[in-house]
């Protein structure tokens, strides 16, 4: 129960590939991130990732009109039917091929997917439970190349499909007599998007070369006539209707085959299209590929994104440019517009950007970007509210764990960041980089206030700060030295020499001023910061040291080595106390280009990052594998192993290679399969020397680069190839009783409450450990009896009450009531709790984070109200007062109002002069 950590959220990456969608209310953006889907709530400023994952990267997402269901399809053609209300998977389906796009009909009864050169229409899943949620209705043939886009009419009678063969096809959702299919040409490049006009069959088509064609239909939607069956078809239809009445399901697949040039006799009495106009986005001499588009029918707004990172906003059908904006230097991969037409979402996969733009006020609603290169390190703030990450792109980002957004990015480093850490205050971040600098950033003013450098240029591989925040240390990768600086002055204090290999990790003892340094020379050295920076102990290892960390109480040291072992040491006596062999627990996969098997390549793999849990009883380890392991330190056994990803779009995911990819000519993985796509690799002709010769697709390898436990002990984070993964305890799904026996039941707890025996009721409720019952019991206690009951609680239950109070602060509105409980408990049991500070520290930090968050919110609200009242009072005093031309500081302008108003202003901390200054 204690290690029932579940996937909670995905940070560090906001958009990878696929199409963006707005929810039906227009307040949230649904963004595919790798093989997961994240929902960004723009109204409440929160983001959360759905607890599901596909086998490959998500390629397209279709949202039902009511916003309850979503169809998520990956690159392999596997589909998930997901309920967005309960955030769970309802059905799995395989479309037997790569799907390019999916779209629900406006009435929600059908949905269409484009696959290869065909379009398939399925019956949409209903509200009742079905054995097969996806039933194929019709298959439409016609395009000669891959289909790219779909759009429905408002009444769900017809839909249009665009293709790479430069044609657009209009199909009937039913067998209309005057419209079965219609092919439209007029373009010189692949169709990117097609849109119907509101309540009409008029159509807009956009091609990749930046051309827009306006098509007019001679028939309104009401003019479509159902084709009446004749002959044996009528008898068959009548028989099917009879079977349906008897309760049989007579749905069968229908195939519709269209031709681009139908016979003249077939065109008589049919729907006809004519081209009204053709517009071009690119100016003369300028060529810019159009990559994405979206259309709002009610407002007649067309949003187009281009390969250069520019998007245009036009009004149709006049094609009037409202405005254009460059949002990135990479191609705009996806565009979406919300239901009200105010917000535009733009996704750029090259840099992992997600932008939401409000075009009327010309301002950003959301502007997020993850690390466009791999993340290397992370650290939790002391209260567990913030996470700082550093990446190979040289950026340092700070993430809020409550809402999942990045609120500040530091770009001062000119090379990859190798280490990040917080000081004990939580307001200073210290980072090391390969550019030869160690920088300190202030979270109050968001600036780089210290830059530490070495006498000779060197590359820093790790960084550490002592508990006082006064000493900063960094290990060098090329000179094998450790540099010590003063945080206050920024001066170099000492250079520690002694290692004979690159310094791989540093860690300060949380209790004493002792620095542990791990190196590739198979040693760990302990340096005394007080006694002239001398080496107190040298711990000899059997292999190269990769990571080192102290237990939270400083009484134990863990070292990860290159031979996949984790060794534990007593830093006081320099004695090894235990070791864990983790080679078999890593279970590394085989890369597609590996010549050896996964079992043989595992000999060179090891744990590269280790971290103690908040209570120090367990250790978390990860490395060149898709698994993260939790070990029990004392018993030296594996407690649990987490699989951080199941995404087969990453390399080294499977233990054995797919034999279908092995041919007599070699591995098919050596060939770029998608070389002919629009954003694929451009293969030049023989002898051509222009172009990017290094351009190729590659699969990133799955790995865990850094791990960190939250100080609260409720969650842990890992920086991986997928992004920043957060795993937390889901308390709502757990039944974790404490000293339970048959006499403890909810009925007896409520009976004790009715008898006003509150202490006994609280003890029984905590033995059951059900959250709803605990809340009911604590909130039944009168406020004037809290002090007496707090002092009568046994010491064993005080910690559990504090943990429950900390979790209740997150959701409860009874702020003052729970603050009274917290104060009385700490006042009554403070001295006893201090003696067990080591074990109680996670609960106290969890409580501090909850109280701090409420304090920040309430203080901002009070300040705003105070300023608003001051402004209102000052404004009321100015009524009827003639404004003079002299400056406000002159004696003539000092008109004193009534005494009562003046006193009221003074009570609020401001005088009459303050009110005048507010009005200037």
mmCIF file with all atom_site columns, C-alpha atoms in Angstrom, residues 387-478:
data_model
loop_
_atom_site.group_PDB
_atom_site.id
_atom_site.type_symbol
_atom_site.label_atom_id
_atom_site.label_alt_id
_atom_site.label_comp_id
_atom_site.label_asym_id
_atom_site.label_entity_id
_atom_site.label_seq_id
_atom_site.pdbx_PDB_ins_code
_atom_site.Cartn_x
_atom_site.Cartn_y
_atom_site.Cartn_z
_atom_site.occupancy
_atom_site.B_iso_or_equiv
_atom_site.pdbx_formal_charge
_atom_site.auth_seq_id
_atom_site.auth_comp_id
_atom_site.auth_asym_id
_atom_site.auth_atom_id
_atom_site.pdbx_PDB_model_num
ATOM 1  C CA . UNK A 1 387 ? 10.362 21.323 -9.703  1.00 0.00 ? 387 UNK A CA 1
ATOM 2  C CA . UNK A 1 388 ? 13.378 22.697 -11.569 1.00 0.00 ? 388 UNK A CA 1
ATOM 3  C CA . UNK A 1 389 ? 14.684 20.876 -14.638 1.00 0.00 ? 389 UNK A CA 1
ATOM 4  C CA . UNK A 1 390 ? 17.802 21.321 -16.746 1.00 0.00 ? 390 UNK A CA 1
ATOM 5  C CA . UNK A 1 391 ? 18.258 20.067 -20.286 1.00 0.00 ? 391 UNK A CA 1
ATOM 6  C CA . UNK A 1 392 ? 20.810 19.590 -23.005 1.00 0.00 ? 392 UNK A CA 1
ATOM 7  C CA . UNK A 1 393 ? 19.314 22.638 -24.737 1.00 0.00 ? 393 UNK A CA 1
ATOM 8  C CA . UNK A 1 394 ? 20.908 24.885 -22.075 1.00 0.00 ? 394 UNK A CA 1
ATOM 9  C CA . UNK A 1 395 ? 17.592 25.948 -20.539 1.00 0.00 ? 395 UNK A CA 1
ATOM 10 C CA . UNK A 1 396 ? 16.540 25.850 -16.900 1.00 0.00 ? 396 UNK A CA 1
ATOM 11 C CA . UNK A 1 397 ? 12.780 25.609 -16.353 1.00 0.00 ? 397 UNK A CA 1
ATOM 12 C CA . UNK A 1 398 ? 10.764 25.828 -13.138 1.00 0.00 ? 398 UNK A CA 1
ATOM 13 C CA . UNK A 1 399 ? 7.462  23.932 -13.002 1.00 0.00 ? 399 UNK A CA 1
ATOM 14 C CA . UNK A 1 400 ? 4.572  24.324 -10.584 1.00 0.00 ? 400 UNK A CA 1
ATOM 15 C CA . UNK A 1 401 ? 3.461  20.887 -9.393  1.00 0.00 ? 401 UNK A CA 1
ATOM 16 C CA . UNK A 1 402 ? -0.065 22.104 -8.595  1.00 0.00 ? 402 UNK A CA 1
ATOM 17 C CA . UNK A 1 403 ? -1.057 23.303 -12.059 1.00 0.00 ? 403 UNK A CA 1
ATOM 18 C CA . UNK A 1 404 ? 1.634  21.600 -14.167 1.00 0.00 ? 404 UNK A CA 1
ATOM 19 C CA . UNK A 1 405 ? 2.789  24.759 -15.975 1.00 0.00 ? 405 UNK A CA 1
ATOM 20 C CA . UNK A 1 406 ? 6.270  26.200 -16.443 1.00 0.00 ? 406 UNK A CA 1
ATOM 21 C CA . UNK A 1 407 ? 6.248  29.744 -15.076 1.00 0.00 ? 407 UNK A CA 1
ATOM 22 C CA . UNK A 1 408 ? 9.880  30.828 -15.667 1.00 0.00 ? 408 UNK A CA 1
ATOM 23 C CA . UNK A 1 409 ? 12.660 29.811 -18.064 1.00 0.00 ? 409 UNK A CA 1
ATOM 24 C CA . UNK A 1 410 ? 16.295 30.842 -17.607 1.00 0.00 ? 410 UNK A CA 1
ATOM 25 C CA . UNK A 1 411 ? 18.365 30.879 -20.801 1.00 0.00 ? 411 UNK A CA 1
ATOM 26 C CA . UNK A 1 412 ? 21.709 32.250 -19.562 1.00 0.00 ? 412 UNK A CA 1
ATOM 27 C CA . UNK A 1 413 ? 23.619 28.990 -20.095 1.00 0.00 ? 413 UNK A CA 1
ATOM 28 C CA . UNK A 1 414 ? 25.187 28.615 -23.535 1.00 0.00 ? 414 UNK A CA 1
ATOM 29 C CA . UNK A 1 415 ? 25.600 24.825 -23.363 1.00 0.00 ? 415 UNK A CA 1
ATOM 30 C CA . UNK A 1 416 ? 23.908 21.815 -21.835 1.00 0.00 ? 416 UNK A CA 1
ATOM 31 C CA . UNK A 1 417 ? 22.878 21.933 -18.166 1.00 0.00 ? 417 UNK A CA 1
ATOM 32 C CA . UNK A 1 418 ? 24.344 19.034 -16.159 1.00 0.00 ? 418 UNK A CA 1
ATOM 33 C CA . UNK A 1 419 ? 23.002 19.632 -12.651 1.00 0.00 ? 419 UNK A CA 1
ATOM 34 C CA . UNK A 1 420 ? 20.336 21.636 -10.800 1.00 0.00 ? 420 UNK A CA 1
ATOM 35 C CA . UNK A 1 421 ? 19.554 22.040 -7.112  1.00 0.00 ? 421 UNK A CA 1
ATOM 36 C CA . UNK A 1 422 ? 17.607 24.232 -4.694  1.00 0.00 ? 422 UNK A CA 1
ATOM 37 C CA . UNK A 1 423 ? 19.017 25.901 -1.616  1.00 0.00 ? 423 UNK A CA 1
ATOM 38 C CA . UNK A 1 424 ? 17.417 25.230 1.769   1.00 0.00 ? 424 UNK A CA 1
ATOM 39 C CA . UNK A 1 425 ? 15.320 28.414 1.563   1.00 0.00 ? 425 UNK A CA 1
ATOM 40 C CA . UNK A 1 426 ? 13.695 27.292 -1.699  1.00 0.00 ? 426 UNK A CA 1
ATOM 41 C CA . UNK A 1 427 ? 14.126 30.676 -3.410  1.00 0.00 ? 427 UNK A CA 1
ATOM 42 C CA . UNK A 1 428 ? 17.527 30.147 -5.044  1.00 0.00 ? 428 UNK A CA 1
ATOM 43 C CA . UNK A 1 429 ? 18.354 27.677 -7.824  1.00 0.00 ? 429 UNK A CA 1
ATOM 44 C CA . UNK A 1 430 ? 21.978 26.698 -8.518  1.00 0.00 ? 430 UNK A CA 1
ATOM 45 C CA . UNK A 1 431 ? 22.867 25.080 -11.854 1.00 0.00 ? 431 UNK A CA 1
ATOM 46 C CA . UNK A 1 432 ? 26.015 23.729 -13.477 1.00 0.00 ? 432 UNK A CA 1
ATOM 47 C CA . UNK A 1 433 ? 26.690 23.550 -17.189 1.00 0.00 ? 433 UNK A CA 1
ATOM 48 C CA . UNK A 1 434 ? 29.136 22.341 -19.789 1.00 0.00 ? 434 UNK A CA 1
ATOM 49 C CA . UNK A 1 435 ? 29.796 25.980 -20.726 1.00 0.00 ? 435 UNK A CA 1
ATOM 50 C CA . UNK A 1 436 ? 32.137 26.299 -17.730 1.00 0.00 ? 436 UNK A CA 1
ATOM 51 C CA . UNK A 1 437 ? 29.846 28.286 -15.413 1.00 0.00 ? 437 UNK A CA 1
ATOM 52 C CA . UNK A 1 438 ? 27.798 27.649 -12.303 1.00 0.00 ? 438 UNK A CA 1
ATOM 53 C CA . UNK A 1 439 ? 24.891 30.076 -11.996 1.00 0.00 ? 439 UNK A CA 1
ATOM 54 C CA . UNK A 1 440 ? 22.571 31.039 -9.149  1.00 0.00 ? 440 UNK A CA 1
ATOM 55 C CA . UNK A 1 441 ? 19.033 32.234 -9.976  1.00 0.00 ? 441 UNK A CA 1
ATOM 56 C CA . UNK A 1 442 ? 16.680 34.194 -7.737  1.00 0.00 ? 442 UNK A CA 1
ATOM 57 C CA . UNK A 1 443 ? 13.017 33.115 -7.755  1.00 0.00 ? 443 UNK A CA 1
ATOM 58 C CA . UNK A 1 444 ? 11.876 36.435 -6.263  1.00 0.00 ? 444 UNK A CA 1
ATOM 59 C CA . UNK A 1 445 ? 13.135 38.657 -9.065  1.00 0.00 ? 445 UNK A CA 1
ATOM 60 C CA . UNK A 1 446 ? 13.685 35.929 -11.680 1.00 0.00 ? 446 UNK A CA 1
ATOM 61 C CA . UNK A 1 447 ? 17.273 36.868 -12.465 1.00 0.00 ? 447 UNK A CA 1
ATOM 62 C CA . UNK A 1 448 ? 20.751 35.378 -12.522 1.00 0.00 ? 448 UNK A CA 1
ATOM 63 C CA . UNK A 1 449 ? 22.395 37.105 -9.548  1.00 0.00 ? 449 UNK A CA 1
ATOM 64 C CA . UNK A 1 450 ? 25.604 35.020 -9.256  1.00 0.00 ? 450 UNK A CA 1
ATOM 65 C CA . UNK A 1 451 ? 27.894 33.441 -11.835 1.00 0.00 ? 451 UNK A CA 1
ATOM 66 C CA . UNK A 1 452 ? 30.703 31.214 -10.560 1.00 0.00 ? 452 UNK A CA 1
ATOM 67 C CA . UNK A 1 453 ? 33.643 30.375 -12.818 1.00 0.00 ? 453 UNK A CA 1
ATOM 68 C CA . UNK A 1 454 ? 36.930 28.506 -12.496 1.00 0.00 ? 454 UNK A CA 1
ATOM 69 C CA . UNK A 1 455 ? 40.437 29.967 -13.054 1.00 0.00 ? 455 UNK A CA 1
ATOM 70 C CA . UNK A 1 456 ? 40.866 27.759 -16.122 1.00 0.00 ? 456 UNK A CA 1
ATOM 71 C CA . UNK A 1 457 ? 37.983 26.923 -18.485 1.00 0.00 ? 457 UNK A CA 1
ATOM 72 C CA . UNK A 1 458 ? 36.484 23.578 -17.532 1.00 0.00 ? 458 UNK A CA 1
ATOM 73 C CA . UNK A 1 459 ? 33.266 21.642 -18.003 1.00 0.00 ? 459 UNK A CA 1
ATOM 74 C CA . UNK A 1 460 ? 31.177 21.087 -14.881 1.00 0.00 ? 460 UNK A CA 1
ATOM 75 C CA . UNK A 1 461 ? 29.373 17.767 -14.594 1.00 0.00 ? 461 UNK A CA 1
ATOM 76 C CA . UNK A 1 462 ? 27.577 18.157 -11.238 1.00 0.00 ? 462 UNK A CA 1
ATOM 77 C CA . UNK A 1 463 ? 26.688 20.710 -8.561  1.00 0.00 ? 463 UNK A CA 1
ATOM 78 C CA . UNK A 1 464 ? 25.770 20.671 -4.855  1.00 0.00 ? 464 UNK A CA 1
ATOM 79 C CA . UNK A 1 465 ? 24.868 23.262 -2.184  1.00 0.00 ? 465 UNK A CA 1
ATOM 80 C CA . UNK A 1 466 ? 25.209 22.734 1.551   1.00 0.00 ? 466 UNK A CA 1
ATOM 81 C CA . UNK A 1 467 ? 22.274 23.004 3.953   1.00 0.00 ? 467 UNK A CA 1
ATOM 82 C CA . UNK A 1 468 ? 23.107 26.586 4.968   1.00 0.00 ? 468 UNK A CA 1
ATOM 83 C CA . UNK A 1 469 ? 23.164 27.729 1.339   1.00 0.00 ? 469 UNK A CA 1
ATOM 84 C CA . UNK A 1 470 ? 26.541 29.431 1.818   1.00 0.00 ? 470 UNK A CA 1
ATOM 85 C CA . UNK A 1 471 ? 28.841 26.955 0.069   1.00 0.00 ? 471 UNK A CA 1
ATOM 86 C CA . UNK A 1 472 ? 28.500 26.001 -3.588  1.00 0.00 ? 472 UNK A CA 1
ATOM 87 C CA . UNK A 1 473 ? 30.522 23.128 -5.037  1.00 0.00 ? 473 UNK A CA 1
ATOM 88 C CA . UNK A 1 474 ? 30.854 21.788 -8.574  1.00 0.00 ? 474 UNK A CA 1
ATOM 89 C CA . UNK A 1 475 ? 32.763 18.856 -10.035 1.00 0.00 ? 475 UNK A CA 1
ATOM 90 C CA . UNK A 1 476 ? 34.843 19.138 -13.190 1.00 0.00 ? 476 UNK A CA 1
ATOM 91 C CA . UNK A 1 477 ? 34.712 16.610 -15.972 1.00 0.00 ? 477 UNK A CA 1
ATOM 92 C CA . UNK A 1 478 ? 38.072 17.288 -17.615 1.00 0.00 ? 478 UNK A CA 1
#
